[in-house]
Amino acid sequence: GYAALDRVLPGGGWPSQGLIEILTDRAGIGEVSLLLPVLARLCSDDREGGWLAWIAPPHPPYAPALAACGIRVERILVVRAPPAEWAMEQALRSGACSAVLGWAACRDRQSLRRLQLAAEQSRCLAVLFRRLADGREPSPAVLRIALEGNGNGLEAHILKSRGGREARVQLGWISAAVTRSH
């Protein structure tokens, strides 16, 4: 959904399976907006589409904005069950989700590995939001992106990308408005 980012990602977009980590120290800088085009596609009216699970989000999803982006809000499931990584793994393994977004500390390598395996097997979009400092630790994720806001908007630093290489992309000011394709 964002040409500048798609150009540096292997396959021209988000991986279709495997764990994606988005690292940022400030919630609300556009980290969820980056995913809105793919989330809208995953739950579009012309697809069977499963649930969009939001596990332990720092703020409740704002339904009017999500609906304006083409997301079927009746397919959003918000889960607040600690530990968040356990709830993410259960949602991934359920087979009922098209996407699982989770906000968890995940300090344990074994938990990260379990999430990665569940994401690989689930064939659904799996995104884990973590702190920037966590980018210094090893991770089994197939894609790791550090996001930082600056005077020119949002900058994405691809730290790890299976089949790709490290890159920096200035994305500018991310708009939450997504044009519907149908």
Short mmCIF file of N, CA and C in Angstrom, two decimals:
data_model
loop_
_atom_site.label_atom_id
_atom_site.label_comp_id
_atom_site.label_asym_id
_atom_site.label_seq_id
_atom_site.Cartn_x
_atom_site.Cartn_y
_atom_site.Cartn_z
N GLY A 1 0.80 -1.22 0.00
CA GLY A 1 0.00 0.00 0.00
C GLY A 1 0.83 1.27 0.00
N TYR A 2 2.12 1.18 0.28
CA TYR A 2 3.00 2.34 0.30
C TYR A 2 4.17 2.02 -0.62
N ALA A 3 4.18 2.64 -1.80
CA ALA A 3 5.12 2.30 -2.87
C ALA A 3 6.57 2.33 -2.41
N ALA A 4 6.97 3.37 -1.65
CA ALA A 4 8.36 3.49 -1.21
C ALA A 4 8.77 2.30 -0.34
N LEU A 5 7.89 1.86 0.52
CA LEU A 5 8.17 0.71 1.37
C LEU A 5 8.11 -0.59 0.56
N ASP A 6 7.10 -0.72 -0.29
CA ASP A 6 6.96 -1.93 -1.11
C ASP A 6 8.20 -2.19 -1.97
N ARG A 7 8.84 -1.11 -2.45
CA ARG A 7 10.02 -1.26 -3.31
C ARG A 7 11.19 -1.92 -2.60
N VAL A 8 11.32 -1.75 -1.29
CA VAL A 8 12.47 -2.32 -0.57
C VAL A 8 12.14 -3.65 0.10
N LEU A 9 10.87 -4.06 0.08
CA LEU A 9 10.49 -5.34 0.67
C LEU A 9 10.54 -6.44 -0.38
N PRO A 10 11.14 -7.59 -0.05
CA PRO A 10 11.15 -8.71 -1.00
C PRO A 10 9.71 -9.09 -1.35
N GLY A 11 9.46 -9.33 -2.61
CA GLY A 11 8.12 -9.69 -3.04
C GLY A 11 7.22 -8.47 -3.24
N GLY A 12 7.73 -7.28 -3.00
CA GLY A 12 6.96 -6.06 -3.24
C GLY A 12 5.90 -5.73 -2.22
N GLY A 13 6.00 -6.29 -1.01
CA GLY A 13 5.02 -5.98 0.04
C GLY A 13 5.24 -6.82 1.27
N TRP A 14 4.25 -6.80 2.15
CA TRP A 14 4.33 -7.54 3.40
C TRP A 14 4.46 -9.03 3.11
N PRO A 15 5.28 -9.74 3.92
CA PRO A 15 5.37 -11.20 3.75
C PRO A 15 4.01 -11.85 3.98
N SER A 16 3.70 -12.88 3.20
CA SER A 16 2.40 -13.55 3.33
C SER A 16 2.36 -14.49 4.52
N GLN A 17 3.52 -14.88 5.03
CA GLN A 17 3.55 -15.69 6.24
C GLN A 17 4.85 -15.44 7.00
N GLY A 18 4.79 -15.73 8.28
CA GLY A 18 5.94 -15.46 9.14
C GLY A 18 5.68 -14.23 9.98
N LEU A 19 6.43 -14.11 11.05
CA LEU A 19 6.26 -13.02 12.00
C LEU A 19 6.94 -11.74 11.51
N ILE A 20 6.21 -10.64 11.59
CA ILE A 20 6.71 -9.32 11.27
C ILE A 20 6.81 -8.56 12.59
N GLU A 21 7.95 -7.92 12.83
CA GLU A 21 8.10 -7.07 14.01
C GLU A 21 8.17 -5.63 13.58
N ILE A 22 7.37 -4.79 14.22
CA ILE A 22 7.45 -3.35 14.02
C ILE A 22 7.89 -2.76 15.34
N LEU A 23 9.04 -2.09 15.30
CA LEU A 23 9.66 -1.56 16.52
C LEU A 23 9.50 -0.04 16.56
N THR A 24 8.96 0.44 17.66
CA THR A 24 8.80 1.88 17.85
C THR A 24 8.68 2.17 19.35
N ASP A 25 9.10 3.36 19.71
CA ASP A 25 8.98 3.74 21.12
C ASP A 25 7.78 4.62 21.40
N ARG A 26 7.08 5.03 20.35
CA ARG A 26 5.93 5.90 20.54
C ARG A 26 4.74 5.34 19.78
N ALA A 27 3.69 5.03 20.49
CA ALA A 27 2.47 4.55 19.83
C ALA A 27 1.79 5.73 19.14
N GLY A 28 1.20 5.47 17.99
CA GLY A 28 0.44 6.50 17.29
C GLY A 28 1.23 7.31 16.28
N ILE A 29 2.42 6.84 15.88
CA ILE A 29 3.20 7.60 14.90
C ILE A 29 2.94 7.13 13.47
N GLY A 30 2.01 6.22 13.30
CA GLY A 30 1.68 5.71 11.97
C GLY A 30 1.94 4.23 11.82
N GLU A 31 2.29 3.56 12.91
CA GLU A 31 2.64 2.13 12.82
C GLU A 31 1.45 1.28 12.37
N VAL A 32 0.26 1.59 12.82
CA VAL A 32 -0.91 0.82 12.39
C VAL A 32 -1.36 1.29 11.00
N SER A 33 -1.22 2.58 10.72
CA SER A 33 -1.60 3.11 9.41
C SER A 33 -0.85 2.42 8.28
N LEU A 34 0.39 2.02 8.53
CA LEU A 34 1.16 1.29 7.52
C LEU A 34 0.47 0.00 7.10
N LEU A 35 -0.29 -0.57 8.01
CA LEU A 35 -0.93 -1.87 7.76
C LEU A 35 -2.35 -1.75 7.22
N LEU A 36 -2.93 -0.56 7.23
CA LEU A 36 -4.34 -0.42 6.85
C LEU A 36 -4.66 -0.92 5.45
N PRO A 37 -3.83 -0.65 4.44
CA PRO A 37 -4.18 -1.18 3.11
C PRO A 37 -4.27 -2.71 3.08
N VAL A 38 -3.32 -3.38 3.71
CA VAL A 38 -3.36 -4.85 3.70
C VAL A 38 -4.49 -5.37 4.59
N LEU A 39 -4.77 -4.71 5.70
CA LEU A 39 -5.87 -5.15 6.55
C LEU A 39 -7.20 -5.00 5.82
N ALA A 40 -7.37 -3.90 5.09
CA ALA A 40 -8.60 -3.69 4.31
C ALA A 40 -8.75 -4.78 3.25
N ARG A 41 -7.65 -5.13 2.61
CA ARG A 41 -7.69 -6.17 1.59
C ARG A 41 -8.03 -7.53 2.21
N LEU A 42 -7.48 -7.81 3.39
CA LEU A 42 -7.70 -9.11 4.03
C LEU A 42 -9.14 -9.31 4.49
N CYS A 43 -9.86 -8.23 4.72
CA CYS A 43 -11.24 -8.39 5.19
C CYS A 43 -12.23 -7.75 4.23
N SER A 44 -11.86 -7.62 2.97
CA SER A 44 -12.76 -6.99 2.00
C SER A 44 -14.03 -7.81 1.82
N ASP A 45 -15.07 -7.13 1.35
CA ASP A 45 -16.39 -7.75 1.20
C ASP A 45 -16.39 -8.91 0.21
N ASP A 46 -15.48 -8.90 -0.77
CA ASP A 46 -15.49 -9.95 -1.78
C ASP A 46 -14.64 -11.16 -1.39
N ARG A 47 -14.15 -11.17 -0.16
CA ARG A 47 -13.38 -12.32 0.35
C ARG A 47 -14.13 -12.94 1.50
N GLU A 48 -13.83 -14.17 1.78
CA GLU A 48 -14.39 -14.85 2.94
C GLU A 48 -13.85 -14.18 4.20
N GLY A 49 -12.58 -13.86 4.23
CA GLY A 49 -11.93 -13.10 5.31
C GLY A 49 -12.24 -13.56 6.72
N GLY A 50 -11.20 -13.79 7.47
CA GLY A 50 -11.35 -14.17 8.86
C GLY A 50 -11.33 -12.97 9.78
N TRP A 51 -11.08 -13.23 11.01
CA TRP A 51 -11.02 -12.18 12.02
C TRP A 51 -9.71 -11.39 11.92
N LEU A 52 -9.75 -10.14 12.31
CA LEU A 52 -8.57 -9.32 12.51
C LEU A 52 -8.41 -9.20 14.02
N ALA A 53 -7.50 -9.97 14.58
CA ALA A 53 -7.32 -10.01 16.04
C ALA A 53 -6.32 -8.94 16.47
N TRP A 54 -6.71 -8.13 17.42
CA TRP A 54 -5.84 -7.10 18.02
C TRP A 54 -5.59 -7.56 19.45
N ILE A 55 -4.37 -7.97 19.73
CA ILE A 55 -4.03 -8.53 21.04
C ILE A 55 -3.31 -7.47 21.88
N ALA A 56 -3.91 -7.08 22.98
CA ALA A 56 -3.35 -6.11 23.94
C ALA A 56 -2.93 -4.79 23.30
N PRO A 57 -3.81 -4.17 22.47
CA PRO A 57 -3.43 -2.89 21.88
C PRO A 57 -3.32 -1.81 22.95
N PRO A 58 -2.39 -0.84 22.78
CA PRO A 58 -2.24 0.21 23.78
C PRO A 58 -3.44 1.14 23.85
N HIS A 59 -4.22 1.21 22.76
CA HIS A 59 -5.43 2.03 22.69
C HIS A 59 -6.50 1.23 21.95
N PRO A 60 -7.77 1.45 22.29
CA PRO A 60 -8.81 0.73 21.55
C PRO A 60 -8.81 1.14 20.07
N PRO A 61 -9.03 0.21 19.16
CA PRO A 61 -9.12 0.57 17.74
C PRO A 61 -10.29 1.53 17.55
N TYR A 62 -10.10 2.56 16.74
CA TYR A 62 -11.13 3.57 16.50
C TYR A 62 -11.96 3.14 15.29
N ALA A 63 -13.10 2.56 15.56
CA ALA A 63 -13.92 1.93 14.52
C ALA A 63 -14.29 2.86 13.36
N PRO A 64 -14.70 4.12 13.58
CA PRO A 64 -15.06 4.96 12.42
C PRO A 64 -13.89 5.16 11.45
N ALA A 65 -12.69 5.35 11.95
CA ALA A 65 -11.52 5.53 11.07
C ALA A 65 -11.20 4.24 10.33
N LEU A 66 -11.30 3.11 11.01
CA LEU A 66 -11.02 1.83 10.37
C LEU A 66 -12.06 1.53 9.28
N ALA A 67 -13.32 1.80 9.57
CA ALA A 67 -14.38 1.59 8.58
C ALA A 67 -14.17 2.49 7.36
N ALA A 68 -13.73 3.72 7.58
CA ALA A 68 -13.46 4.64 6.47
C ALA A 68 -12.33 4.14 5.58
N CYS A 69 -11.48 3.28 6.12
CA CYS A 69 -10.37 2.71 5.35
C CYS A 69 -10.75 1.40 4.67
N GLY A 70 -11.98 0.98 4.82
CA GLY A 70 -12.43 -0.24 4.16
C GLY A 70 -12.33 -1.48 5.02
N ILE A 71 -12.09 -1.31 6.30
CA ILE A 71 -11.98 -2.46 7.20
C ILE A 71 -13.34 -2.78 7.79
N ARG A 72 -13.73 -4.03 7.71
CA ARG A 72 -15.01 -4.46 8.27
C ARG A 72 -14.86 -4.58 9.79
N VAL A 73 -15.31 -3.57 10.50
CA VAL A 73 -15.09 -3.51 11.94
C VAL A 73 -15.80 -4.64 12.69
N GLU A 74 -16.82 -5.22 12.08
CA GLU A 74 -17.49 -6.34 12.74
C GLU A 74 -16.61 -7.59 12.75
N ARG A 75 -15.49 -7.56 12.01
CA ARG A 75 -14.55 -8.68 11.97
C ARG A 75 -13.33 -8.44 12.86
N ILE A 76 -13.35 -7.35 13.66
CA ILE A 76 -12.23 -7.06 14.56
C ILE A 76 -12.51 -7.68 15.92
N LEU A 77 -11.53 -8.38 16.42
CA LEU A 77 -11.62 -9.01 17.73
C LEU A 77 -10.50 -8.43 18.59
N VAL A 78 -10.87 -7.76 19.68
CA VAL A 78 -9.87 -7.19 20.59
C VAL A 78 -9.75 -8.12 21.79
N VAL A 79 -8.51 -8.54 22.07
CA VAL A 79 -8.26 -9.48 23.17
C VAL A 79 -7.32 -8.82 24.17
N ARG A 80 -7.71 -8.85 25.42
CA ARG A 80 -6.87 -8.33 26.50
C ARG A 80 -6.68 -9.44 27.52
N ALA A 81 -5.92 -10.44 27.14
CA ALA A 81 -5.68 -11.59 28.01
C ALA A 81 -4.19 -11.78 28.18
N PRO A 82 -3.68 -11.53 29.39
CA PRO A 82 -2.24 -11.73 29.59
C PRO A 82 -1.92 -13.22 29.70
N PRO A 83 -0.77 -13.64 29.30
CA PRO A 83 0.23 -12.86 28.59
C PRO A 83 -0.14 -12.69 27.11
N ALA A 84 0.17 -11.54 26.55
CA ALA A 84 -0.22 -11.21 25.18
C ALA A 84 0.38 -12.17 24.16
N GLU A 85 1.61 -12.61 24.39
CA GLU A 85 2.23 -13.52 23.42
C GLU A 85 1.50 -14.86 23.38
N TRP A 86 0.97 -15.30 24.52
CA TRP A 86 0.18 -16.54 24.56
C TRP A 86 -1.11 -16.35 23.75
N ALA A 87 -1.78 -15.22 23.95
CA ALA A 87 -3.03 -14.95 23.23
C ALA A 87 -2.76 -14.83 21.72
N MET A 88 -1.64 -14.22 21.35
CA MET A 88 -1.27 -14.13 19.94
C MET A 88 -1.10 -15.51 19.33
N GLU A 89 -0.37 -16.35 20.03
CA GLU A 89 -0.12 -17.70 19.53
C GLU A 89 -1.43 -18.47 19.35
N GLN A 90 -2.34 -18.33 20.30
CA GLN A 90 -3.63 -19.02 20.21
C GLN A 90 -4.43 -18.51 19.01
N ALA A 91 -4.43 -17.20 18.79
CA ALA A 91 -5.16 -16.61 17.65
C ALA A 91 -4.55 -17.09 16.34
N LEU A 92 -3.22 -17.16 16.27
CA LEU A 92 -2.55 -17.62 15.05
C LEU A 92 -2.88 -19.09 14.77
N ARG A 93 -2.88 -19.90 15.80
CA ARG A 93 -3.12 -21.34 15.63
C ARG A 93 -4.59 -21.68 15.42
N SER A 94 -5.49 -20.74 15.70
CA SER A 94 -6.92 -21.02 15.61
C SER A 94 -7.40 -21.26 14.19
N GLY A 95 -6.73 -20.69 13.20
CA GLY A 95 -7.18 -20.80 11.82
C GLY A 95 -8.34 -19.89 11.49
N ALA A 96 -8.77 -19.08 12.43
CA ALA A 96 -9.93 -18.21 12.24
C ALA A 96 -9.55 -16.78 11.87
N CYS A 97 -8.25 -16.46 11.85
CA CYS A 97 -7.82 -15.08 11.66
C CYS A 97 -7.15 -14.86 10.31
N SER A 98 -7.42 -13.70 9.72
CA SER A 98 -6.70 -13.26 8.52
C SER A 98 -5.46 -12.48 8.92
N ALA A 99 -5.53 -11.84 10.10
CA ALA A 99 -4.39 -11.07 10.62
C ALA A 99 -4.44 -11.08 12.13
N VAL A 100 -3.25 -11.11 12.72
CA VAL A 100 -3.12 -11.02 14.18
C VAL A 100 -2.10 -9.93 14.46
N LEU A 101 -2.53 -8.88 15.15
CA LEU A 101 -1.65 -7.79 15.56
C LEU A 101 -1.50 -7.88 17.07
N GLY A 102 -0.27 -7.84 17.55
CA GLY A 102 -0.06 -7.97 18.99
C GLY A 102 0.94 -6.97 19.52
N TRP A 103 0.68 -6.52 20.73
CA TRP A 103 1.58 -5.61 21.43
C TRP A 103 2.05 -6.36 22.68
N ALA A 104 3.29 -6.84 22.65
CA ALA A 104 3.80 -7.65 23.75
C ALA A 104 5.28 -7.39 23.95
N ALA A 105 5.75 -7.54 25.17
CA ALA A 105 7.17 -7.33 25.48
C ALA A 105 8.02 -8.47 24.89
N CYS A 106 7.57 -9.68 24.98
CA CYS A 106 8.26 -10.86 24.41
C CYS A 106 9.76 -10.85 24.68
N ARG A 107 10.15 -10.88 25.91
CA ARG A 107 11.58 -10.88 26.26
C ARG A 107 12.20 -12.27 26.17
N ASP A 108 11.38 -13.27 26.07
CA ASP A 108 11.81 -14.66 26.06
C ASP A 108 11.98 -15.14 24.61
N ARG A 109 13.17 -15.61 24.26
CA ARG A 109 13.43 -16.08 22.88
C ARG A 109 12.52 -17.24 22.50
N GLN A 110 12.21 -18.07 23.46
CA GLN A 110 11.34 -19.21 23.18
C GLN A 110 9.95 -18.74 22.77
N SER A 111 9.42 -17.71 23.43
CA SER A 111 8.11 -17.16 23.06
C SER A 111 8.14 -16.60 21.65
N LEU A 112 9.22 -15.90 21.31
CA LEU A 112 9.35 -15.36 19.95
C LEU A 112 9.40 -16.49 18.92
N ARG A 113 10.12 -17.52 19.23
CA ARG A 113 10.23 -18.66 18.31
C ARG A 113 8.87 -19.34 18.12
N ARG A 114 8.12 -19.47 19.23
CA ARG A 114 6.79 -20.07 19.15
C ARG A 114 5.86 -19.22 18.29
N LEU A 115 5.96 -17.89 18.44
CA LEU A 115 5.15 -16.99 17.62
C LEU A 115 5.53 -17.11 16.14
N GLN A 116 6.83 -17.16 15.87
CA GLN A 116 7.29 -17.29 14.49
C GLN A 116 6.77 -18.58 13.86
N LEU A 117 6.87 -19.69 14.59
CA LEU A 117 6.38 -20.97 14.07
C LEU A 117 4.87 -20.94 13.84
N ALA A 118 4.13 -20.36 14.78
CA ALA A 118 2.67 -20.26 14.62
C ALA A 118 2.34 -19.37 13.42
N ALA A 119 3.09 -18.28 13.23
CA ALA A 119 2.86 -17.38 12.10
C ALA A 119 3.17 -18.08 10.77
N GLU A 120 4.22 -18.88 10.73
CA GLU A 120 4.57 -19.62 9.51
C GLU A 120 3.47 -20.62 9.15
N GLN A 121 2.94 -21.29 10.15
CA GLN A 121 1.94 -22.33 9.92
C GLN A 121 0.55 -21.76 9.66
N SER A 122 0.28 -20.56 10.16
CA SER A 122 -1.08 -20.01 10.09
C SER A 122 -1.44 -19.46 8.72
N ARG A 123 -0.45 -19.02 7.97
CA ARG A 123 -0.70 -18.38 6.67
C ARG A 123 -1.58 -17.14 6.80
N CYS A 124 -1.38 -16.42 7.90
CA CYS A 124 -2.08 -15.15 8.05
C CYS A 124 -1.05 -14.09 8.44
N LEU A 125 -1.41 -12.83 8.25
CA LEU A 125 -0.52 -11.73 8.58
C LEU A 125 -0.33 -11.71 10.10
N ALA A 126 0.92 -11.73 10.56
CA ALA A 126 1.22 -11.74 11.99
C ALA A 126 2.19 -10.61 12.28
N VAL A 127 1.74 -9.63 13.06
CA VAL A 127 2.56 -8.46 13.35
C VAL A 127 2.68 -8.29 14.86
N LEU A 128 3.92 -8.18 15.31
CA LEU A 128 4.21 -7.96 16.73
C LEU A 128 4.83 -6.58 16.87
N PHE A 129 4.22 -5.73 17.67
CA PHE A 129 4.75 -4.39 17.94
C PHE A 129 5.59 -4.45 19.21
N ARG A 130 6.84 -3.98 19.10
CA ARG A 130 7.77 -4.00 20.22
C ARG A 130 8.51 -2.67 20.32
N ARG A 131 9.32 -2.54 21.37
CA ARG A 131 10.12 -1.33 21.58
C ARG A 131 11.32 -1.30 20.65
N LEU A 132 11.79 -0.09 20.33
CA LEU A 132 12.97 0.07 19.48
C LEU A 132 14.18 -0.67 20.04
N ALA A 133 14.36 -0.61 21.35
CA ALA A 133 15.52 -1.25 21.98
C ALA A 133 15.54 -2.76 21.74
N ASP A 134 14.37 -3.37 21.51
CA ASP A 134 14.31 -4.80 21.25
C ASP A 134 14.97 -5.17 19.92
N GLY A 135 15.19 -4.20 19.07
CA GLY A 135 15.84 -4.44 17.79
C GLY A 135 17.29 -4.85 17.91
N ARG A 136 17.88 -4.63 19.07
CA ARG A 136 19.28 -5.04 19.30
C ARG A 136 19.40 -6.52 19.63
N GLU A 137 18.29 -7.13 20.01
CA GLU A 137 18.28 -8.55 20.36
C GLU A 137 17.97 -9.40 19.13
N PRO A 138 18.48 -10.63 19.06
CA PRO A 138 18.15 -11.50 17.93
C PRO A 138 16.66 -11.85 17.93
N SER A 139 16.15 -12.13 16.75
CA SER A 139 14.74 -12.48 16.62
C SER A 139 14.56 -13.42 15.43
N PRO A 140 13.63 -14.36 15.54
CA PRO A 140 13.34 -15.26 14.42
C PRO A 140 12.38 -14.64 13.40
N ALA A 141 11.93 -13.41 13.62
CA ALA A 141 10.98 -12.76 12.71
C ALA A 141 11.53 -12.73 11.28
N VAL A 142 10.64 -12.83 10.29
CA VAL A 142 11.05 -12.77 8.89
C VAL A 142 11.28 -11.33 8.43
N LEU A 143 10.69 -10.38 9.15
CA LEU A 143 10.84 -8.96 8.81
C LEU A 143 10.82 -8.15 10.09
N ARG A 144 11.80 -7.24 10.22
CA ARG A 144 11.86 -6.33 11.36
C ARG A 144 12.03 -4.92 10.82
N ILE A 145 11.10 -4.05 11.22
CA ILE A 145 11.14 -2.66 10.78
C ILE A 145 11.12 -1.77 12.01
N ALA A 146 12.10 -0.86 12.09
CA ALA A 146 12.13 0.15 13.15
C ALA A 146 11.51 1.42 12.57
N LEU A 147 10.55 2.00 13.28
CA LEU A 147 9.89 3.22 12.83
C LEU A 147 10.25 4.36 13.76
N GLU A 148 10.56 5.49 13.16
CA GLU A 148 10.85 6.69 13.93
C GLU A 148 10.26 7.90 13.22
N GLY A 149 9.71 8.80 14.00
CA GLY A 149 9.19 10.04 13.45
C GLY A 149 10.30 11.08 13.43
N ASN A 150 10.30 11.89 12.37
CA ASN A 150 11.25 13.00 12.29
C ASN A 150 10.54 14.18 11.65
N GLY A 151 11.26 15.24 11.36
CA GLY A 151 10.67 16.44 10.79
C GLY A 151 10.02 16.24 9.43
N ASN A 152 10.35 15.15 8.77
CA ASN A 152 9.78 14.86 7.45
C ASN A 152 8.71 13.76 7.51
N GLY A 153 8.27 13.41 8.69
CA GLY A 153 7.26 12.37 8.83
C GLY A 153 7.84 11.09 9.40
N LEU A 154 7.44 9.99 8.83
CA LEU A 154 7.82 8.68 9.34
C LEU A 154 8.95 8.09 8.51
N GLU A 155 9.96 7.54 9.22
CA GLU A 155 11.06 6.85 8.55
C GLU A 155 11.04 5.40 8.98
N ALA A 156 11.15 4.51 7.99
CA ALA A 156 11.20 3.07 8.26
C ALA A 156 12.61 2.57 8.00
N HIS A 157 13.17 1.87 8.98
CA HIS A 157 14.49 1.28 8.84
C HIS A 157 14.29 -0.24 8.84
N ILE A 158 14.52 -0.86 7.69
CA ILE A 158 14.40 -2.32 7.58
C ILE A 158 15.65 -2.91 8.21
N LEU A 159 15.50 -3.50 9.39
CA LEU A 159 16.62 -4.09 10.11
C LEU A 159 16.93 -5.50 9.63
N LYS A 160 15.86 -6.22 9.27
CA LYS A 160 16.01 -7.61 8.86
C LYS A 160 14.87 -7.92 7.89
N SER A 161 15.20 -8.59 6.82
CA SER A 161 14.20 -8.96 5.84
C SER A 161 14.63 -10.23 5.14
N ARG A 162 13.89 -11.30 5.36
CA ARG A 162 14.23 -12.58 4.73
C ARG A 162 14.14 -12.40 3.21
N GLY A 163 15.26 -12.64 2.54
CA GLY A 163 15.30 -12.48 1.09
C GLY A 163 15.59 -11.06 0.64
N GLY A 164 15.88 -10.17 1.58
CA GLY A 164 16.16 -8.78 1.24
C GLY A 164 17.36 -8.28 2.01
N ARG A 165 17.50 -6.98 2.07
CA ARG A 165 18.64 -6.41 2.79
C ARG A 165 18.20 -5.20 3.60
N GLU A 166 19.08 -4.74 4.44
CA GLU A 166 18.81 -3.57 5.27
C GLU A 166 18.60 -2.36 4.37
N ALA A 167 17.65 -1.51 4.78
CA ALA A 167 17.36 -0.30 4.00
C ALA A 167 16.67 0.73 4.88
N ARG A 168 16.74 1.98 4.46
CA ARG A 168 16.00 3.06 5.11
C ARG A 168 15.08 3.70 4.08
N VAL A 169 13.86 3.98 4.50
CA VAL A 169 12.87 4.57 3.61
C VAL A 169 12.18 5.72 4.34
N GLN A 170 12.21 6.90 3.74
CA GLN A 170 11.47 8.03 4.29
C GLN A 170 10.05 7.96 3.72
N LEU A 171 9.07 7.72 4.58
CA LEU A 171 7.69 7.53 4.14
C LEU A 171 6.88 8.82 4.15
N GLY A 172 7.40 9.84 4.80
CA GLY A 172 6.66 11.10 4.88
C GLY A 172 5.54 11.00 5.89
N TRP A 173 4.54 11.83 5.69
CA TRP A 173 3.41 11.86 6.62
C TRP A 173 2.39 10.83 6.16
N ILE A 174 2.17 9.84 6.98
CA ILE A 174 1.27 8.73 6.65
C ILE A 174 -0.17 9.18 6.89
N SER A 175 -0.99 8.99 5.90
CA SER A 175 -2.42 9.30 6.02
C SER A 175 -3.15 8.02 6.36
N ALA A 176 -4.08 8.12 7.28
CA ALA A 176 -4.87 6.93 7.64
C ALA A 176 -5.93 6.64 6.60
N ALA A 177 -6.18 7.59 5.70
CA ALA A 177 -7.20 7.37 4.68
C ALA A 177 -6.64 6.46 3.59
N VAL A 178 -7.34 5.40 3.32
CA VAL A 178 -6.96 4.44 2.30
C VAL A 178 -8.08 4.41 1.26
N THR A 179 -7.72 4.49 0.01
CA THR A 179 -8.73 4.44 -1.04
C THR A 179 -9.18 3.00 -1.22
N ARG A 180 -10.47 2.79 -1.19
CA ARG A 180 -11.01 1.44 -1.41
C ARG A 180 -10.84 1.05 -2.84
N SER A 181 -10.50 -0.21 -3.07
CA SER A 181 -10.27 -0.69 -4.42
C SER A 181 -11.52 -1.29 -5.05
N HIS A 182 -12.63 -1.32 -4.35
CA HIS A 182 -13.83 -1.90 -4.95
C HIS A 182 -14.98 -0.94 -4.92
#
